Short mmCIF file of C-alpha atoms and ligand atoms in Angstrom, two decimals:
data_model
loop_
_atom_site.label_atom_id
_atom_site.label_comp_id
_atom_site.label_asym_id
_atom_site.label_seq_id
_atom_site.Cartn_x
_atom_site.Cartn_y
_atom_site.Cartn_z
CA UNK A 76 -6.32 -10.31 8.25
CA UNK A 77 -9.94 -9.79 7.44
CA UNK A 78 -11.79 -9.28 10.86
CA UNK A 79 -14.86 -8.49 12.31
CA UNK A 80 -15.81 -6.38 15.84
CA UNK A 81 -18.77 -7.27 17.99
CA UNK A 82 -19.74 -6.03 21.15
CA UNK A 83 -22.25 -4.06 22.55
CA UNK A 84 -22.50 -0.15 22.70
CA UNK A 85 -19.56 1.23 25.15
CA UNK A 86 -17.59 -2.17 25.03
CA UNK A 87 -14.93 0.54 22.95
CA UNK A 88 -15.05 -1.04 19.56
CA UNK A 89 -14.61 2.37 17.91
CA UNK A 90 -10.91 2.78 19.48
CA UNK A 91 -10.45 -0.88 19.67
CA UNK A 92 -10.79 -1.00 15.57
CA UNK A 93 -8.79 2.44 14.91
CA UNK A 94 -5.85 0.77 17.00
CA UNK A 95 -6.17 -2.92 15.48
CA UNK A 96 -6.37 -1.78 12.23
CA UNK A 97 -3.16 0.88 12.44
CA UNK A 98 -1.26 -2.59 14.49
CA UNK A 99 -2.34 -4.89 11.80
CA UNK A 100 -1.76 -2.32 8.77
CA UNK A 101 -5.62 -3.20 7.53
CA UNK A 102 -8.53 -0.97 6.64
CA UNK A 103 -10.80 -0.15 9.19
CA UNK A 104 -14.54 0.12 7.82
CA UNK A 105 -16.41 2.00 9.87
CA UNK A 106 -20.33 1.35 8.35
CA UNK A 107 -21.59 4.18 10.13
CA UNK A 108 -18.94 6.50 8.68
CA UNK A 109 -18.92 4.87 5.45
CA UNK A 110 -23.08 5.03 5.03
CA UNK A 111 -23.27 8.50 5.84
CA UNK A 112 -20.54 9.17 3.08
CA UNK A 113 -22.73 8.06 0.65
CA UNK A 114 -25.41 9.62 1.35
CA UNK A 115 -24.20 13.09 2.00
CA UNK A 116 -22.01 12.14 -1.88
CA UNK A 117 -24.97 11.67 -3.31
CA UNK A 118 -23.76 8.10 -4.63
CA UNK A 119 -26.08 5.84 -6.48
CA UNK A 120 -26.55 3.65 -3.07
CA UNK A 121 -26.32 6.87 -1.22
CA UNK A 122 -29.51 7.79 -3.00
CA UNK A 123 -31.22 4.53 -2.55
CA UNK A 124 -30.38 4.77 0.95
CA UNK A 125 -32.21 8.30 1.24
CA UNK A 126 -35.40 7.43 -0.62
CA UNK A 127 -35.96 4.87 2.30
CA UNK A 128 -35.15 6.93 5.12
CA UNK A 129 -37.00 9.65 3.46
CA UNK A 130 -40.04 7.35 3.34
CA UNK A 131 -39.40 6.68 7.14
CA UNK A 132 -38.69 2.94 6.14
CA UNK A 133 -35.02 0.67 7.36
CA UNK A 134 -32.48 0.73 4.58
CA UNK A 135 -32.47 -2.98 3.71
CA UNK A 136 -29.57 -4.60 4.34
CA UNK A 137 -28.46 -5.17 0.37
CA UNK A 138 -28.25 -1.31 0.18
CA UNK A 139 -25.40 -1.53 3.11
CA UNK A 140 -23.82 -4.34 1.88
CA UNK A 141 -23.29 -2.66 -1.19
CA UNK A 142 -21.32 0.30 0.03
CA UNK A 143 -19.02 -1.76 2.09
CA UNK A 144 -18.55 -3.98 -0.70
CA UNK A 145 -17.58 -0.87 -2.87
CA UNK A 146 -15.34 0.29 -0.11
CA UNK A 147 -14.01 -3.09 0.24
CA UNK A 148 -12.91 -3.48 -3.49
CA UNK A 149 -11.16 0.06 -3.23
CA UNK A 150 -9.02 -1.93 -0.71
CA UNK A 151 -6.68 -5.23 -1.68
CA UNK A 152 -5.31 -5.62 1.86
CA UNK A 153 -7.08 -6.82 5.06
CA UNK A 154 -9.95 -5.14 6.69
CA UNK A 155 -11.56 -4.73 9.76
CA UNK A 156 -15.02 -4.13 9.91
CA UNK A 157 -16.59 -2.07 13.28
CA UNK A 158 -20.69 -1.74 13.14
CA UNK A 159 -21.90 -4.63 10.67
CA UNK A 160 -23.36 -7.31 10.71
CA UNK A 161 -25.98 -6.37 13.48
CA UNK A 162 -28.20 -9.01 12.51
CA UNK A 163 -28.29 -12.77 12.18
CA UNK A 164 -29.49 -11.90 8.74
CA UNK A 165 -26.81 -9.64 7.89
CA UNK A 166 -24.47 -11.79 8.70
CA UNK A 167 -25.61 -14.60 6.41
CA UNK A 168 -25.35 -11.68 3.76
CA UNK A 169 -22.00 -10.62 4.62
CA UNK A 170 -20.77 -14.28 4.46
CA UNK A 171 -21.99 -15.02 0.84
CA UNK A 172 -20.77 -11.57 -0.24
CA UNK A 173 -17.05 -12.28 1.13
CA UNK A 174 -17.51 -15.80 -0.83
CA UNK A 175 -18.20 -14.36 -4.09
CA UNK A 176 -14.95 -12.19 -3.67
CA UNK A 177 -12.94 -14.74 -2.63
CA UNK A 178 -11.94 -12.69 0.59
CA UNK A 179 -13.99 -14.55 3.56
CA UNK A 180 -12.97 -13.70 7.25
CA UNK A 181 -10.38 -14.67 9.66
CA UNK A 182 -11.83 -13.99 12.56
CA UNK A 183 -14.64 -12.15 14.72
CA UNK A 184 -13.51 -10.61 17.96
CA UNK A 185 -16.41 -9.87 20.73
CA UNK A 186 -14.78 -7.68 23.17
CA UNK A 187 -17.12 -8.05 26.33
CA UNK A 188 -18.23 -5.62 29.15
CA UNK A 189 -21.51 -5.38 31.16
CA UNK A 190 -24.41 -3.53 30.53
CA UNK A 191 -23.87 -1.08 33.57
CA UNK A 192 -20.29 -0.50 32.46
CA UNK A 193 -21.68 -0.06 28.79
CA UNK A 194 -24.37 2.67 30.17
CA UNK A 195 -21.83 4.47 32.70
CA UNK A 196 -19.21 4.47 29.99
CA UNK A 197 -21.69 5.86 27.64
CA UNK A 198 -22.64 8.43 29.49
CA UNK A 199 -19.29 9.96 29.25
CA UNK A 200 -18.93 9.81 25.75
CA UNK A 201 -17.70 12.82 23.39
CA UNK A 202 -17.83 12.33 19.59
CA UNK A 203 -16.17 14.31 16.79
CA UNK A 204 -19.28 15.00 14.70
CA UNK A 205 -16.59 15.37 11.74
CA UNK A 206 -13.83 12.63 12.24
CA UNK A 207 -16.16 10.32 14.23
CA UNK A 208 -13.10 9.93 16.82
CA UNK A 209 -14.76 9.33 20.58
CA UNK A 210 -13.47 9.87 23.21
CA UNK A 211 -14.51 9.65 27.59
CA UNK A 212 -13.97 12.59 30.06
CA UNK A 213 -12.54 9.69 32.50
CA UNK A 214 -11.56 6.84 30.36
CA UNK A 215 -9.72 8.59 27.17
CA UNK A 216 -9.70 12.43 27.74
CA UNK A 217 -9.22 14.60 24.58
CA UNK A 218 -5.57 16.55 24.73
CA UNK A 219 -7.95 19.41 25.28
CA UNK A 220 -11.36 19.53 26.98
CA UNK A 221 -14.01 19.16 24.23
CA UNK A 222 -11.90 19.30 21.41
CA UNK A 223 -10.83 16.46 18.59
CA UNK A 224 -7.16 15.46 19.11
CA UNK A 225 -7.62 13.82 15.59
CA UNK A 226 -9.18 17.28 13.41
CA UNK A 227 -9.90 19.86 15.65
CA UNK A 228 -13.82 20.00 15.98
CA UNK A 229 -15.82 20.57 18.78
CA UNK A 230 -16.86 17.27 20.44
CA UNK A 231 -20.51 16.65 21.28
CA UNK A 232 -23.00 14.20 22.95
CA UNK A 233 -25.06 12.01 20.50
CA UNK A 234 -28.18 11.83 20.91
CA UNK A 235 -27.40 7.63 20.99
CA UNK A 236 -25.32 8.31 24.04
CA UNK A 237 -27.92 10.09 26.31
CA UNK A 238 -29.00 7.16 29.29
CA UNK A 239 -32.49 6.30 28.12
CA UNK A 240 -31.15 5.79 24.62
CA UNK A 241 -28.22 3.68 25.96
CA UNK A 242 -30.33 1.16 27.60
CA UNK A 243 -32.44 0.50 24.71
CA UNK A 244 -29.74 0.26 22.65
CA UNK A 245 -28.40 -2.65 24.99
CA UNK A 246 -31.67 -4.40 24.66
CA UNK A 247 -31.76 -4.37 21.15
CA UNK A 248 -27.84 -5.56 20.97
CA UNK A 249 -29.15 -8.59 23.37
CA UNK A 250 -32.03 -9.28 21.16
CA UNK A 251 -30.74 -9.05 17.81
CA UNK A 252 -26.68 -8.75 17.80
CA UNK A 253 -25.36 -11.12 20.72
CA UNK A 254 -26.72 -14.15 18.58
CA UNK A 255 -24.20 -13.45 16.45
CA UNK A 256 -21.53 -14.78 18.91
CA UNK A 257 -23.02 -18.53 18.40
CA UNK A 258 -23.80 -18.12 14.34
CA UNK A 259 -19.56 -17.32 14.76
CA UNK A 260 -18.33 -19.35 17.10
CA UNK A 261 -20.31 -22.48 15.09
CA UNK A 262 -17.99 -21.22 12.17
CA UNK A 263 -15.19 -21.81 14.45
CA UNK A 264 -14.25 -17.45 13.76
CA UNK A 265 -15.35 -16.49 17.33
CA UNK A 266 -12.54 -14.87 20.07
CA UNK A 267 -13.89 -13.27 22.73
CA UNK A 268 -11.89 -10.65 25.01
CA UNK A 269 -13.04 -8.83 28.28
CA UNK A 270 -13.42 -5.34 27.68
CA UNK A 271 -12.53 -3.86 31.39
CA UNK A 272 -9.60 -1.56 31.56
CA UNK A 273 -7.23 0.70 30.25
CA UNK A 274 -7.66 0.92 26.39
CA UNK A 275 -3.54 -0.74 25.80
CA UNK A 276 -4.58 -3.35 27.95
CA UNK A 277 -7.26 -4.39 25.85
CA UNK A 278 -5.76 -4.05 22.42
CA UNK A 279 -2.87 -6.27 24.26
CA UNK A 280 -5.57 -8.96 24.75
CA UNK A 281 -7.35 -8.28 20.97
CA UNK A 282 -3.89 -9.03 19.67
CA UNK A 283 -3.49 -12.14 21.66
CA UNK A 284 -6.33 -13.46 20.88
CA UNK A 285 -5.58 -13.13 16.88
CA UNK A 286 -2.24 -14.59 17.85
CA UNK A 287 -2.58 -17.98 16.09
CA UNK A 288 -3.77 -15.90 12.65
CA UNK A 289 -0.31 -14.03 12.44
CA UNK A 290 1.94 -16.84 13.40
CA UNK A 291 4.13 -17.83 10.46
ZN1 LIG B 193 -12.28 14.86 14.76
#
């Protein structure tokens, strides 16, 4: 299985891809996690990655293409990938990139919700700032209040999570990442699933809708 997340911010991807990827036995590739890895290891894209940001410029995309790549070839099972592509352009990148290996996607999976679910869900949001776990004072409390269940940190608000950020954040998912959906579904890859209600519920429908890929 070699699948792809979309959705926009608060539509749970981040627990959605932890819990496909343990039911499928696959990798889950976090970008976020797995760009911020290299650049606090200093690796040669790592570096690359901080002379841009240092010079207040985007990190192209063939910078973050190249980590996952790396982290992709440490892997010879399936993979899930949660945060990437964002971009129409991206995702043309992506594709030729999985060519060249030989390992091109399944499937893409848009799990659904709108945007005033997105920015109430948000809202609550607690993140470990060292596992990356998040979790929501209503809809997936921590064991204990403010602390990882996962590694034990303290859990804190990102700065991504505060209202005003949230809603820009859904405008530039509409503008730039919901294309995506059609530049998929023309590849015949696209499932979509609505993202409203308890977090089983919804890996129950992910699963179903990858049902035809694990059939035998
Ligand atoms: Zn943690």
């Amino acid at each position: 299985m070699r699948l792809v997340l979309l959705g926009p911010p608060g539509a749970g991807k981040g627990t959605q891809a932890h819990r496909l990827a343990d039911y499928y036995g696959i990798t889950l590739i976090a970008t976020g996690d797995i760009f911020r890895k290299n650049v606090r290891d200093e690796t040669p894209l790592g570096l690359k990655a901080k002379s841009y940001m240092d010079a207040g410029e985007l990190v192209p995309d063939d910078v973050v293409i190249g980590m996952l790549l790396e982290e992709l070839r440490k892997h010879n099972n399936g993979f899930l990938l949660d945060g990437f592509p964002r971009t129409i352009p991206q995702a043309h990148a992506l594709e030729e990139a999985l060519a060249e290996m030989g390992r091109p996607l399944h499937s893409v999976l848009k799990i659904s919700i709108p945007d005033e679910v997105a920015v109430a869900r948000l809202a609550g949001r607690r993140t470990c700032p060292r596992c990356e776990r998040t979790f929501n004072a209503e809809l997936k409390p921590p064991k204990e209040e403010g602390v990882c269940d996962n590694c034990g940190a303290d859990l804190v608000q990102r700065e991504d999570d505060r209202e005003e950020t949230v809603r820009h954040r859904l405008e530039i998912y509409h503008r730039d990442t919901e294309p995506l959906q059609k530049f998929y579904w023309e590849r015949g890859l696209l499932r979509e699933v609505d993202g409203l209600g308890e977090v089983r519920d919804i890996t129950r429908r992910s699963i179903g809708a990858f049902a035809d890929l694990t059939r035998d």
